Amino acid sequence: MEQHRLDKLEKIKEQNQQPYVNFHKVEHDIIDVVEKYKNVEKENLPEQTVIFDVAGRIMAMREFGKTAFMTIKDRTGSVQVYVKKGEISDEDHAIFKTSDVGDIIGIKGFLFKTKTDELTICAKQYKMLTKALRDLPEKWHGLKDVETRYRQRYVDLIVNDEVKETFRKRSLIIQKVREFFIGRDFLEVETPMMHPIVGGATAKPFETHHNALDMPLFLRIAPELYLKRLVIGGFERIFELNRNFRNEGLSTRHNPEFTMVEWYNAYNDYHGLMDMIEEMICGIAVSLNGKEKLTYKEKEMNLKRPWARMTMHDAICSMTDITPEMLKDRASAEAAAKKAGIHVDNSWGKGKIIMEIFEELCEHELFNPTFIIDYPKEVSPLAKSKADDPETTERFELFMGGFELANGFNELNDPMDQKERFEKQVAAKEAGDEEAQMMDTDYIRALEYGLPPTAGAGLGIDRLVILFTDSQSIRDVLLFPHMRPEDID
């Protein structure tokens, strides 16, 4: 804490004033005042007897003897304030003299315009609402202070309007996603965030312990198995805006805690879900940008429909020098992978190797919206196999900007097939695969009651916000990203 601010805090108390007010009602948002009167001629402004009541944080101060100009900002905007001894009481002026940039104040006053035609409130009453004890940075250095920006997001938001705009857009995107599904007769539901069995995706979970039940629990890596239980129960169109947790590394695209929208639609298929995603994202683009385009990494992305759809095999063969012959069996796929410098584990089958080849060589090249379809069964334990190719599943992933944005498939509704796949996952876990799923016998039991033909998908909200705000990292679109602990002075 800065000593000069502590000294001023004591002066406020010496004047029998409260530096941290319990309640202060204001009559006007700053934007209402500015938008209504900024283009009004000086002589047409309201009479000085018309008093405007605003409050906000001091963002700048310039003192000139007995007068001062300051800029204050609330959640809606900013306005200039003029303070002059004689216009406010001596008591209020004494409080004004204890003010610093960063303090939150209340102002009542009349409107006028300066010689430079700037709309200004001339203070008639001045009140300290909250005394700030730390200085705001004089100049915020953007990426040079990136660690401080993430750790002290509250400061970042105070001084950086662009960051505020990012999170306003995030809120709007989530609102539009919710409206999209509700408008199509989907029911929003909530499912548990603590699971007794890891399932719904291949990822390493966070583990905790429930003392009263004396049992381990896992923070969910995906809500999938619970949502499909609801489809079995008769909720044929459902969605959940949910938080998932995966005990994995940090990167520009990964955070241990992240937000997704996941939805299930009985009597639809994965092609129908791809159509829905196109419609939803294009609708968001029009809401935010007024057109079916966005700019990401200084490149324009055209969202005009229909979007490209290609199989994983076709993507690999069209984007690399690997031929279909090189992917025909495990041995040739392994040779192709190793030639490309990709590590191959002895436990991997052909499908896993092909998936690794795609992720290493192709994924980052997919800038414009592209659906990659028909994934190997080995890496898709919950997806339905194709009728004419049992080792391939009816699954898609959407790639935009060089990274995966969504994943969906026709749901496996054969309980015996699902049990067999779970058994293979259990064997993989016992062999050391920390991301393999556990056997969920209750889910198998639920399937035995009958899951209608259903397609389901999940879309990463954080990554969608990255695209629509042209952000560099997932940390830029999370208000409080996970970071290592720090020592605080």
CSV table of C-alpha atoms in Angstrom, one decimal:
chain,number,residue,atom,x,y,z
A,1,MET,CA,0.0,0.0,0.0
A,2,GLU,CA,1.2,3.5,-0.8
A,3,GLN,CA,2.0,5.7,2.2
A,4,HIS,CA,0.6,8.9,0.7
A,5,ARG,CA,-2.8,7.2,0.3
A,6,LEU,CA,-2.7,6.0,3.9
A,7,ASP,CA,-2.0,9.5,5.1
A,8,LYS,CA,-5.0,10.8,3.1
A,9,LEU,CA,-7.1,8.0,4.6
A,10,GLU,CA,-6.3,9.3,8.0
A,11,LYS,CA,-7.2,12.9,7.0
A,12,ILE,CA,-10.6,11.7,5.9
A,13,LYS,CA,-11.2,10.0,9.3
A,14,GLU,CA,-10.0,13.1,11.1
A,15,GLN,CA,-12.7,15.1,9.4
A,16,ASN,CA,-15.3,12.6,10.8
A,17,GLN,CA,-16.0,11.4,7.2
A,18,GLN,CA,-16.5,7.8,6.1
A,19,PRO,CA,-13.9,6.6,3.5
A,20,TYR,CA,-15.9,3.5,2.8
A,21,VAL,CA,-19.5,4.3,2.4
A,22,ASN,CA,-22.1,1.6,3.1
A,23,PHE,CA,-24.7,2.8,0.5
A,24,HIS,CA,-24.9,5.5,-2.1
A,25,LYS,CA,-27.7,5.8,-4.6
A,26,VAL,CA,-27.1,7.6,-7.9
A,27,GLU,CA,-29.7,9.0,-10.2
A,28,HIS,CA,-27.9,8.9,-13.5
A,29,ASP,CA,-25.6,6.5,-15.4
A,30,ILE,CA,-22.8,8.5,-17.0
A,31,ILE,CA,-23.7,7.3,-20.5
A,32,ASP,CA,-27.3,8.7,-20.1
A,33,VAL,CA,-25.9,12.1,-19.4
A,34,VAL,CA,-23.2,12.1,-22.1
A,35,GLU,CA,-25.3,10.6,-24.9
A,36,LYS,CA,-28.2,13.0,-24.3
A,37,TYR,CA,-26.2,16.2,-24.1
A,38,LYS,CA,-22.8,15.7,-25.8
A,39,ASN,CA,-24.1,17.2,-29.1
A,40,VAL,CA,-26.2,19.9,-27.5
A,41,GLU,CA,-25.0,23.5,-28.0
A,42,LYS,CA,-23.7,25.3,-24.8
A,43,GLU,CA,-26.6,27.7,-24.7
A,44,ASN,CA,-29.1,24.9,-24.9
A,45,LEU,CA,-27.8,22.9,-22.0
A,46,PRO,CA,-30.1,22.6,-18.9
A,47,GLU,CA,-30.1,25.5,-16.4
A,48,GLN,CA,-27.6,25.3,-13.6
A,49,THR,CA,-30.5,24.6,-11.2
A,50,VAL,CA,-30.8,21.2,-13.0
A,51,ILE,CA,-28.5,18.9,-11.0
A,52,PHE,CA,-27.1,15.6,-12.3
A,53,ASP,CA,-26.1,12.9,-9.8
A,54,VAL,CA,-23.4,10.4,-10.9
A,55,ALA,CA,-20.7,8.3,-9.4
A,56,GLY,CA,-17.5,6.6,-10.6
A,57,ARG,CA,-13.8,5.9,-10.4
A,58,ILE,CA,-11.4,8.8,-10.9
A,59,MET,CA,-9.3,7.9,-13.9
A,60,ALA,CA,-7.4,11.2,-14.3
A,61,MET,CA,-6.9,14.4,-12.4
A,62,ARG,CA,-5.4,17.8,-13.3
A,63,GLU,CA,-5.2,20.4,-10.6
A,64,PHE,CA,-4.8,24.2,-11.2
A,65,GLY,CA,-4.6,25.9,-7.8
A,66,LYS,CA,-8.2,26.2,-6.5
A,67,THR,CA,-9.7,24.3,-9.5
A,68,ALA,CA,-9.3,20.9,-11.0
A,69,PHE,CA,-10.5,18.7,-13.8
A,70,MET,CA,-10.9,15.0,-13.4
A,71,THR,CA,-12.3,12.2,-15.5
A,72,ILE,CA,-14.6,9.7,-13.7
A,73,LYS,CA,-15.8,6.4,-15.2
A,74,ASP,CA,-18.7,4.1,-14.3
A,75,ARG,CA,-19.7,0.8,-15.9
A,76,THR,CA,-21.3,2.7,-18.8
A,77,GLY,CA,-18.8,5.4,-19.8
A,78,SER,CA,-16.8,8.4,-18.6
A,79,VAL,CA,-17.3,12.1,-18.2
A,80,GLN,CA,-15.2,15.1,-17.2
A,81,VAL,CA,-15.8,16.7,-13.8
A,82,TYR,CA,-14.9,20.3,-12.8
A,83,VAL,CA,-14.2,21.0,-9.2
A,84,LYS,CA,-13.7,24.6,-7.9
A,85,LYS,CA,-13.4,25.9,-4.4
A,86,GLY,CA,-16.4,28.0,-3.7
A,87,GLU,CA,-18.7,25.9,-5.9
A,88,ILE,CA,-18.6,23.1,-3.4
A,89,SER,CA,-18.6,23.5,0.4
A,90,ASP,CA,-15.4,23.9,2.4
A,91,GLU,CA,-16.1,20.5,3.9
A,92,ASP,CA,-16.5,18.9,0.5
A,93,HIS,CA,-13.4,20.6,-0.8
A,94,ALA,CA,-11.4,19.2,2.1
A,95,ILE,CA,-12.5,15.7,1.1
A,96,PHE,CA,-11.6,16.5,-2.6
A,97,LYS,CA,-8.1,17.4,-1.4
A,98,THR,CA,-7.7,13.8,-0.1
A,99,SER,CA,-8.6,12.3,-3.6
A,100,ASP,CA,-6.3,10.3,-5.8
A,101,VAL,CA,-6.7,8.6,-9.2
A,102,GLY,CA,-8.4,5.3,-8.5
A,103,ASP,CA,-10.8,6.6,-5.8
A,104,ILE,CA,-14.5,6.2,-6.2
A,105,ILE,CA,-16.5,9.3,-5.7
A,106,GLY,CA,-20.0,10.7,-5.9
A,107,ILE,CA,-20.8,14.0,-7.7
A,108,LYS,CA,-23.8,16.2,-7.9
A,109,GLY,CA,-23.6,19.2,-10.3
A,110,PHE,CA,-24.8,21.0,-13.4
A,111,LEU,CA,-23.7,20.6,-17.0
A,112,PHE,CA,-21.5,23.0,-19.0
A,113,LYS,CA,-19.1,22.9,-21.9
A,114,THR,CA,-15.5,23.9,-21.8
A,115,LYS,CA,-13.7,26.1,-24.3
A,116,THR,CA,-12.8,22.9,-26.2
A,117,ASP,CA,-16.5,22.0,-26.2
A,118,GLU,CA,-16.1,19.1,-23.8
A,119,LEU,CA,-19.2,18.2,-21.9
A,120,THR,CA,-18.4,18.6,-18.2
A,121,ILE,CA,-20.2,18.4,-14.8
A,122,CYS,CA,-19.4,21.3,-12.5
A,123,ALA,CA,-19.5,19.7,-9.0
A,124,LYS,CA,-21.8,21.3,-6.4
A,125,GLN,CA,-21.4,18.3,-4.0
A,126,TYR,CA,-18.4,16.0,-3.7
A,127,LYS,CA,-18.4,12.8,-1.7
A,128,MET,CA,-15.7,10.2,-1.2
A,129,LEU,CA,-17.3,6.7,-1.5
A,130,THR,CA,-14.2,4.4,-1.5
A,131,LYS,CA,-10.6,5.4,-0.9
A,132,ALA,CA,-8.2,3.3,-3.0
A,133,LEU,CA,-5.0,2.4,-1.2
A,134,ARG,CA,-3.0,1.4,-4.2
A,135,ASP,CA,-1.9,3.5,-7.3
A,136,LEU,CA,-3.2,2.5,-10.7
A,137,PRO,CA,-0.5,1.9,-13.2
A,138,GLU,CA,0.2,5.2,-15.1
A,139,LYS,CA,0.7,3.3,-18.3
A,140,TRP,CA,-0.5,-0.2,-18.9
A,141,HIS,CA,2.0,-2.1,-21.1
A,142,GLY,CA,-0.3,-4.7,-22.6
A,143,LEU,CA,1.5,-8.0,-23.3
A,144,LYS,CA,4.7,-6.8,-21.5
A,145,ASP,CA,2.6,-7.0,-18.3
A,146,VAL,CA,0.7,-10.1,-19.3
A,147,GLU,CA,1.3,-12.0,-16.1
A,148,THR,CA,0.2,-9.1,-14.0
A,149,ARG,CA,-2.9,-8.6,-16.2
A,150,TYR,CA,-4.0,-12.2,-15.6
A,151,ARG,CA,-3.2,-12.2,-11.9
A,152,GLN,CA,-4.8,-8.8,-11.2
A,153,ARG,CA,-7.7,-8.9,-13.6
A,154,TYR,CA,-9.5,-6.3,-11.5
A,155,VAL,CA,-6.8,-3.8,-12.4
A,156,ASP,CA,-6.8,-4.9,-16.0
A,157,LEU,CA,-10.5,-4.2,-16.2
A,158,ILE,CA,-10.2,-0.8,-14.5
A,159,VAL,CA,-7.7,0.6,-16.9
A,160,ASN,CA,-8.3,-1.4,-20.1
A,161,ASP,CA,-11.6,-0.9,-21.8
A,162,GLU,CA,-10.6,-3.4,-24.6
A,163,VAL,CA,-10.5,-6.1,-22.0
A,164,LYS,CA,-13.9,-5.2,-20.7
A,165,GLU,CA,-15.2,-5.4,-24.2
A,166,THR,CA,-13.9,-8.9,-24.6
A,167,PHE,CA,-15.9,-10.1,-21.6
A,168,ARG,CA,-19.0,-8.2,-22.7
A,169,LYS,CA,-18.8,-10.1,-26.0
A,170,ARG,CA,-18.3,-13.3,-24.1
A,171,SER,CA,-21.5,-12.7,-22.1
A,172,LEU,CA,-23.3,-11.9,-25.4
A,173,ILE,CA,-22.0,-15.1,-27.1
A,174,ILE,CA,-23.3,-17.2,-24.2
A,175,GLN,CA,-26.6,-15.4,-24.3
A,176,LYS,CA,-26.9,-16.1,-28.0
A,177,VAL,CA,-26.0,-19.8,-27.6
A,178,ARG,CA,-28.7,-20.2,-25.0
A,179,GLU,CA,-31.3,-18.4,-27.1
A,180,PHE,CA,-30.4,-20.6,-30.1
A,181,PHE,CA,-31.2,-23.8,-28.3
A,182,ILE,CA,-34.3,-22.5,-26.4
A,183,GLY,CA,-35.6,-21.2,-29.7
A,184,ARG,CA,-35.5,-24.8,-31.1
A,185,ASP,CA,-37.4,-26.3,-28.2
A,186,PHE,CA,-34.3,-27.6,-26.3
A,187,LEU,CA,-34.6,-27.9,-22.5
A,188,GLU,CA,-31.7,-26.5,-20.5
A,189,VAL,CA,-30.6,-28.9,-17.7
A,190,GLU,CA,-28.0,-29.2,-15.0
A,191,THR,CA,-26.1,-32.3,-14.2
A,192,PRO,CA,-23.6,-33.2,-11.4
A,193,MET,CA,-20.1,-31.7,-11.4
A,194,MET,CA,-18.8,-34.3,-9.1
A,195,HIS,CA,-18.9,-37.9,-10.5
A,196,PRO,CA,-18.3,-41.2,-8.8
A,197,ILE,CA,-16.9,-42.6,-12.1
A,198,VAL,CA,-14.8,-40.8,-14.7
A,199,GLY,CA,-16.5,-40.8,-18.1
A,200,GLY,CA,-17.8,-38.9,-21.1
A,201,ALA,CA,-14.4,-38.1,-22.6
A,202,THR,CA,-10.8,-39.3,-22.5
A,203,ALA,CA,-8.9,-37.0,-20.1
A,204,LYS,CA,-7.2,-37.1,-16.7
A,205,PRO,CA,-9.6,-36.0,-14.0
A,206,PHE,CA,-9.2,-34.1,-10.7
A,207,GLU,CA,-9.9,-36.3,-7.8
A,208,THR,CA,-11.3,-35.4,-4.4
A,209,HIS,CA,-12.9,-37.3,-1.5
A,210,HIS,CA,-16.3,-37.0,0.1
A,211,ASN,CA,-15.9,-37.4,3.8
A,212,ALA,CA,-19.5,-38.2,4.7
A,213,LEU,CA,-19.9,-40.9,2.1
A,214,ASP,CA,-16.2,-42.0,2.5
A,215,MET,CA,-15.8,-42.3,-1.3
A,216,PRO,CA,-13.6,-40.8,-4.0
A,217,LEU,CA,-15.2,-38.3,-6.4
A,218,PHE,CA,-14.0,-36.8,-9.6
A,219,LEU,CA,-14.6,-33.3,-11.0
A,220,ARG,CA,-16.4,-34.0,-14.3
A,221,ILE,CA,-14.4,-34.1,-17.5
A,222,ALA,CA,-17.7,-34.0,-19.5
A,223,PRO,CA,-21.4,-34.2,-18.7
A,224,GLU,CA,-22.1,-36.6,-21.6
A,225,LEU,CA,-23.1,-39.8,-19.8
A,226,TYR,CA,-25.5,-37.9,-17.5
A,227,LEU,CA,-27.1,-36.0,-20.4
A,228,LYS,CA,-27.7,-39.2,-22.3
A,229,ARG,CA,-29.4,-40.7,-19.3
A,230,LEU,CA,-31.8,-37.8,-19.6
A,231,VAL,CA,-32.5,-38.6,-23.2
A,232,ILE,CA,-33.2,-42.2,-22.2
A,233,GLY,CA,-35.6,-40.8,-19.6
A,234,GLY,CA,-37.6,-38.9,-22.4
A,235,PHE,CA,-36.0,-35.5,-22.6
A,236,GLU,CA,-35.3,-35.7,-26.3
A,237,ARG,CA,-33.8,-32.3,-26.8
A,238,ILE,CA,-31.5,-31.0,-24.0
A,239,PHE,CA,-28.5,-28.8,-23.6
A,240,GLU,CA,-26.2,-27.7,-20.8
A,241,LEU,CA,-23.9,-24.8,-20.5
A,242,ASN,CA,-21.3,-26.4,-18.2
A,243,ARG,CA,-17.9,-26.2,-16.6
A,244,ASN,CA,-15.6,-29.1,-17.1
A,245,PHE,CA,-12.3,-29.9,-15.4
A,246,ARG,CA,-9.3,-31.7,-16.8
A,247,ASN,CA,-6.1,-32.3,-15.0
A,248,GLU,CA,-3.9,-31.4,-18.0
A,249,GLY,CA,-1.3,-28.8,-18.9
A,250,LEU,CA,-1.7,-25.1,-19.5
A,251,SER,CA,-1.4,-23.6,-23.0
A,252,THR,CA,-2.9,-20.9,-25.2
A,253,ARG,CA,-5.8,-23.3,-25.9
A,254,HIS,CA,-6.1,-25.2,-22.7
A,255,ASN,CA,-7.1,-24.3,-19.1
A,256,PRO,CA,-7.8,-26.9,-16.4
A,257,GLU,CA,-11.3,-25.4,-16.0
A,258,PHE,CA,-13.3,-24.5,-19.1
A,259,THR,CA,-16.8,-23.9,-20.4
A,260,MET,CA,-18.7,-25.9,-23.0
A,261,VAL,CA,-22.2,-26.1,-24.3
A,262,GLU,CA,-23.2,-29.8,-24.8
A,263,TRP,CA,-26.4,-30.9,-26.4
A,264,TYR,CA,-28.3,-34.0,-27.4
A,265,ASN,CA,-31.0,-34.3,-30.1
A,266,ALA,CA,-32.9,-37.6,-30.5
A,267,TYR,CA,-33.9,-38.5,-34.0
A,268,ASN,CA,-31.2,-36.4,-35.5
A,269,ASP,CA,-27.8,-37.4,-36.8
A,270,TYR,CA,-24.3,-35.9,-36.8
A,271,HIS,CA,-24.9,-34.2,-40.2
A,272,GLY,CA,-27.9,-32.5,-38.7
A,273,LEU,CA,-25.8,-31.3,-35.8
A,274,MET,CA,-23.2,-29.9,-38.1
A,275,ASP,CA,-25.9,-27.9,-39.8
A,276,MET,CA,-27.0,-26.6,-36.4
A,277,ILE,CA,-23.4,-25.5,-35.5
A,278,GLU,CA,-23.1,-23.7,-38.8
A,279,GLU,CA,-26.4,-21.9,-38.2
A,280,MET,CA,-25.6,-21.0,-34.6
A,281,ILE,CA,-22.1,-19.6,-35.2
A,282,CYS,CA,-23.2,-17.6,-38.3
A,283,GLY,CA,-26.0,-16.2,-36.2
A,284,ILE,CA,-23.6,-15.1,-33.5
A,285,ALA,CA,-21.4,-13.5,-36.2
A,286,VAL,CA,-24.3,-11.5,-37.5
A,287,SER,CA,-25.2,-10.4,-34.0
A,288,LEU,CA,-21.6,-9.3,-33.2
A,289,ASN,CA,-20.3,-8.1,-36.6
A,290,GLY,CA,-23.3,-7.6,-38.7
A,291,LYS,CA,-22.1,-10.1,-41.3
A,292,GLU,CA,-21.1,-13.8,-41.6
A,293,LYS,CA,-17.4,-13.0,-41.3
A,294,LEU,CA,-14.9,-12.5,-38.6
A,295,THR,CA,-11.2,-11.5,-38.4
A,296,TYR,CA,-8.8,-13.7,-36.6
A,297,LYS,CA,-5.0,-13.2,-36.6
A,298,GLU,CA,-5.3,-10.5,-39.2
A,299,LYS,CA,-7.0,-12.8,-41.6
A,300,GLU,CA,-10.6,-12.7,-42.7
A,301,MET,CA,-12.6,-15.9,-42.0
A,302,ASN,CA,-15.6,-16.3,-44.3
A,303,LEU,CA,-18.4,-18.2,-42.6
A,304,LYS,CA,-20.6,-18.5,-45.6
A,305,ARG,CA,-22.4,-21.9,-45.6
A,306,PRO,CA,-22.1,-24.7,-46.3
A,307,TRP,CA,-18.8,-25.3,-44.6
A,308,ALA,CA,-16.2,-27.9,-45.9
A,309,ARG,CA,-16.6,-31.5,-44.7
A,310,MET,CA,-14.0,-34.1,-45.3
A,311,THR,CA,-13.0,-37.5,-43.8
A,312,MET,CA,-9.9,-37.7,-41.6
A,313,HIS,CA,-8.3,-40.0,-44.2
A,314,ASP,CA,-9.1,-37.5,-47.0
A,315,ALA,CA,-7.7,-34.6,-44.9
A,316,ILE,CA,-4.4,-36.4,-44.3
A,317,CYS,CA,-4.0,-37.5,-47.9
A,318,SER,CA,-4.9,-34.1,-49.3
A,319,MET,CA,-2.8,-32.0,-46.9
A,320,THR,CA,0.3,-34.2,-46.6
A,321,ASP,CA,2.4,-36.5,-48.8
A,322,ILE,CA,0.9,-39.6,-47.1
A,323,THR,CA,-1.1,-41.8,-49.5
A,324,PRO,CA,-4.1,-44.0,-48.7
A,325,GLU,CA,-1.9,-47.1,-49.0
A,326,MET,CA,0.2,-45.8,-46.1
A,327,LEU,CA,-2.8,-45.9,-43.9
A,328,LYS,CA,-4.2,-49.3,-44.8
A,329,ASP,CA,-2.8,-51.2,-41.8
A,330,ARG,CA,-1.1,-50.5,-38.5
A,331,ALA,CA,2.4,-51.3,-39.7
A,332,SER,CA,2.3,-48.9,-42.7
A,333,ALA,CA,0.6,-46.2,-40.6
A,334,GLU,CA,3.3,-46.5,-37.9
A,335,ALA,CA,6.0,-46.2,-40.6
A,336,ALA,CA,4.3,-43.1,-42.0
A,337,ALA,CA,4.0,-41.5,-38.6
A,338,LYS,CA,7.6,-42.2,-37.7
A,339,LYS,CA,8.8,-40.8,-41.0
A,340,ALA,CA,7.0,-37.6,-40.1
A,341,GLY,CA,8.7,-37.5,-36.7
A,342,ILE,CA,5.6,-38.5,-34.7
A,343,HIS,CA,6.1,-40.7,-31.7
A,344,VAL,CA,4.1,-44.0,-31.7
A,345,ASP,CA,3.4,-45.9,-28.6
A,346,ASN,CA,3.4,-49.7,-28.8
A,347,SER,CA,-0.1,-49.9,-27.3
A,348,TRP,CA,-1.6,-47.8,-30.0
A,349,GLY,CA,-3.7,-49.4,-32.8
A,350,LYS,CA,-4.0,-48.1,-36.3
A,351,GLY,CA,-6.8,-45.7,-35.4
A,352,LYS,CA,-4.9,-44.0,-32.7
A,353,ILE,CA,-1.8,-43.6,-35.0
A,354,ILE,CA,-4.0,-42.1,-37.7
A,355,MET,CA,-5.5,-39.6,-35.2
A,356,GLU,CA,-2.0,-38.6,-34.1
A,357,ILE,CA,-0.9,-38.0,-37.7
A,358,PHE,CA,-3.9,-35.8,-38.3
A,359,GLU,CA,-3.4,-33.8,-35.1
A,360,GLU,CA,0.3,-33.2,-35.8
A,361,LEU,CA,0.3,-32.5,-39.5
A,362,CYS,CA,-3.2,-31.2,-40.4
A,363,GLU,CA,-5.1,-29.7,-37.6
A,364,HIS,CA,-3.2,-26.4,-37.4
A,365,GLU,CA,-3.7,-25.8,-41.1
A,366,LEU,CA,-7.5,-25.7,-41.0
A,367,PHE,CA,-8.2,-22.0,-40.8
A,368,ASN,CA,-11.6,-21.7,-42.4
A,369,PRO,CA,-14.5,-23.6,-40.9
A,370,THR,CA,-13.9,-27.3,-41.7
A,371,PHE,CA,-15.7,-30.4,-40.3
A,372,ILE,CA,-13.4,-33.5,-40.2
A,373,ILE,CA,-15.7,-36.5,-40.1
A,374,ASP,CA,-15.6,-40.3,-39.7
A,375,TYR,CA,-13.1,-40.9,-36.9
A,376,PRO,CA,-11.5,-44.2,-36.0
A,377,LYS,CA,-13.5,-46.3,-33.5
A,378,GLU,CA,-10.4,-46.7,-31.3
A,379,VAL,CA,-10.4,-43.0,-30.4
A,380,SER,CA,-14.2,-42.7,-30.2
A,381,PRO,CA,-15.4,-45.0,-27.4
A,382,LEU,CA,-18.9,-43.5,-27.2
A,383,ALA,CA,-19.7,-43.0,-30.9
A,384,LYS,CA,-21.7,-45.2,-33.2
A,385,SER,CA,-19.8,-47.2,-35.9
A,386,LYS,CA,-20.6,-46.7,-39.6
A,387,ALA,CA,-22.8,-49.5,-40.9
A,388,ASP,CA,-20.5,-50.2,-43.8
A,389,ASP,CA,-17.2,-49.8,-41.9
A,390,PRO,CA,-17.3,-51.0,-38.2
A,391,GLU,CA,-13.9,-49.6,-37.4
A,392,THR,CA,-14.9,-46.0,-38.3
A,393,THR,CA,-17.5,-44.0,-36.4
A,394,GLU,CA,-20.1,-41.4,-37.4
A,395,ARG,CA,-18.2,-38.6,-35.7
A,396,PHE,CA,-17.1,-35.1,-36.5
A,397,GLU,CA,-14.9,-32.4,-35.1
A,398,LEU,CA,-15.1,-28.7,-36.2
A,399,PHE,CA,-11.8,-26.8,-36.8
A,400,MET,CA,-11.6,-23.0,-37.1
A,401,GLY,CA,-8.5,-20.9,-36.9
A,402,GLY,CA,-6.3,-23.9,-36.7
A,403,PHE,CA,-7.8,-25.5,-33.6
A,404,GLU,CA,-10.7,-27.8,-32.6
A,405,LEU,CA,-13.8,-26.0,-31.6
A,406,ALA,CA,-16.5,-28.7,-31.4
A,407,ASN,CA,-16.9,-32.5,-31.3
A,408,GLY,CA,-20.0,-34.6,-32.0
A,409,PHE,CA,-21.3,-37.9,-33.1
A,410,ASN,CA,-24.1,-40.3,-33.5
A,411,GLU,CA,-24.4,-41.8,-30.1
A,412,LEU,CA,-23.7,-45.5,-29.5
A,413,ASN,CA,-27.0,-46.9,-28.2
A,414,ASP,CA,-26.1,-50.6,-28.3
A,415,PRO,CA,-25.5,-51.6,-24.6
A,416,MET,CA,-23.5,-54.7,-25.5
A,417,ASP,CA,-21.2,-52.8,-27.9
A,418,GLN,CA,-20.8,-50.0,-25.3
A,419,LYS,CA,-19.9,-52.5,-22.6
A,420,GLU,CA,-17.3,-54.1,-24.8
A,421,ARG,CA,-15.7,-50.7,-25.5
A,422,PHE,CA,-15.7,-49.8,-21.8
A,423,GLU,CA,-13.9,-53.0,-21.1
A,424,LYS,CA,-11.2,-52.0,-23.6
A,425,GLN,CA,-10.9,-48.6,-21.9
A,426,VAL,CA,-10.5,-50.3,-18.5
A,427,ALA,CA,-7.8,-52.5,-20.0
A,428,ALA,CA,-6.0,-49.4,-21.3
A,429,LYS,CA,-6.3,-47.7,-17.9
A,430,GLU,CA,-4.9,-50.8,-16.2
A,431,ALA,CA,-2.0,-50.6,-18.7
A,432,GLY,CA,-1.2,-47.1,-17.6
A,433,ASP,CA,-3.4,-44.8,-19.7
A,434,GLU,CA,-4.5,-42.1,-17.2
A,435,GLU,CA,-7.0,-40.7,-19.6
A,436,ALA,CA,-8.9,-43.9,-20.4
A,437,GLN,CA,-12.5,-44.1,-19.1
A,438,MET,CA,-13.8,-46.3,-16.3
A,439,MET,CA,-16.5,-48.9,-16.6
A,440,ASP,CA,-19.9,-47.2,-15.8
A,441,THR,CA,-22.2,-50.1,-15.1
A,442,ASP,CA,-25.1,-47.8,-14.3
A,443,TYR,CA,-24.8,-46.2,-17.7
A,444,ILE,CA,-24.8,-49.6,-19.3
A,445,ARG,CA,-28.0,-50.4,-17.3
A,446,ALA,CA,-29.5,-47.1,-18.6
A,447,LEU,CA,-28.8,-48.1,-22.2
A,448,GLU,CA,-30.5,-51.4,-21.7
A,449,TYR,CA,-33.8,-49.4,-21.2
A,450,GLY,CA,-33.2,-47.9,-24.6
A,451,LEU,CA,-31.6,-44.8,-26.0
A,452,PRO,CA,-33.4,-43.6,-29.1
A,453,PRO,CA,-31.3,-42.8,-32.2
A,454,THR,CA,-29.5,-39.7,-30.9
A,455,ALA,CA,-26.7,-37.3,-32.0
A,456,GLY,CA,-24.8,-35.2,-29.4
A,457,ALA,CA,-22.1,-32.6,-29.6
A,458,GLY,CA,-20.0,-30.3,-27.4
A,459,LEU,CA,-18.7,-26.9,-28.4
A,460,GLY,CA,-16.0,-25.0,-26.5
A,461,ILE,CA,-17.3,-21.6,-25.4
A,462,ASP,CA,-13.8,-20.3,-24.5
A,463,ARG,CA,-12.4,-21.1,-27.9
A,464,LEU,CA,-15.4,-19.6,-29.6
A,465,VAL,CA,-14.8,-16.4,-27.7
A,466,ILE,CA,-11.1,-16.5,-28.7
A,467,LEU,CA,-12.2,-16.4,-32.4
A,468,PHE,CA,-14.8,-13.7,-32.0
A,469,THR,CA,-12.6,-11.4,-30.0
A,470,ASP,CA,-9.4,-12.2,-32.0
A,471,SER,CA,-7.6,-13.1,-28.8
A,472,GLN,CA,-4.2,-14.7,-28.5
A,473,SER,CA,-4.8,-17.1,-25.7
A,474,ILE,CA,-7.5,-18.7,-23.7
A,475,ARG,CA,-6.3,-16.7,-20.7
A,476,ASP,CA,-7.4,-13.6,-22.5
A,477,VAL,CA,-11.1,-14.8,-22.5
A,478,LEU,CA,-11.1,-16.1,-18.9
A,479,LEU,CA,-11.7,-13.6,-16.2
A,480,PHE,CA,-9.5,-15.5,-13.7
A,481,PRO,CA,-7.3,-18.1,-15.5
A,482,HIS,CA,-5.4,-20.6,-13.4
A,483,MET,CA,-1.8,-19.6,-12.6
A,484,ARG,CA,0.9,-20.5,-10.2
A,485,PRO,CA,0.7,-18.9,-6.7
A,486,GLU,CA,2.5,-15.7,-6.1
A,487,ASP,CA,3.9,-13.8,-3.1
A,488,ILE,CA,1.8,-10.7,-2.5
A,489,ASP,CA,3.3,-7.6,-0.9
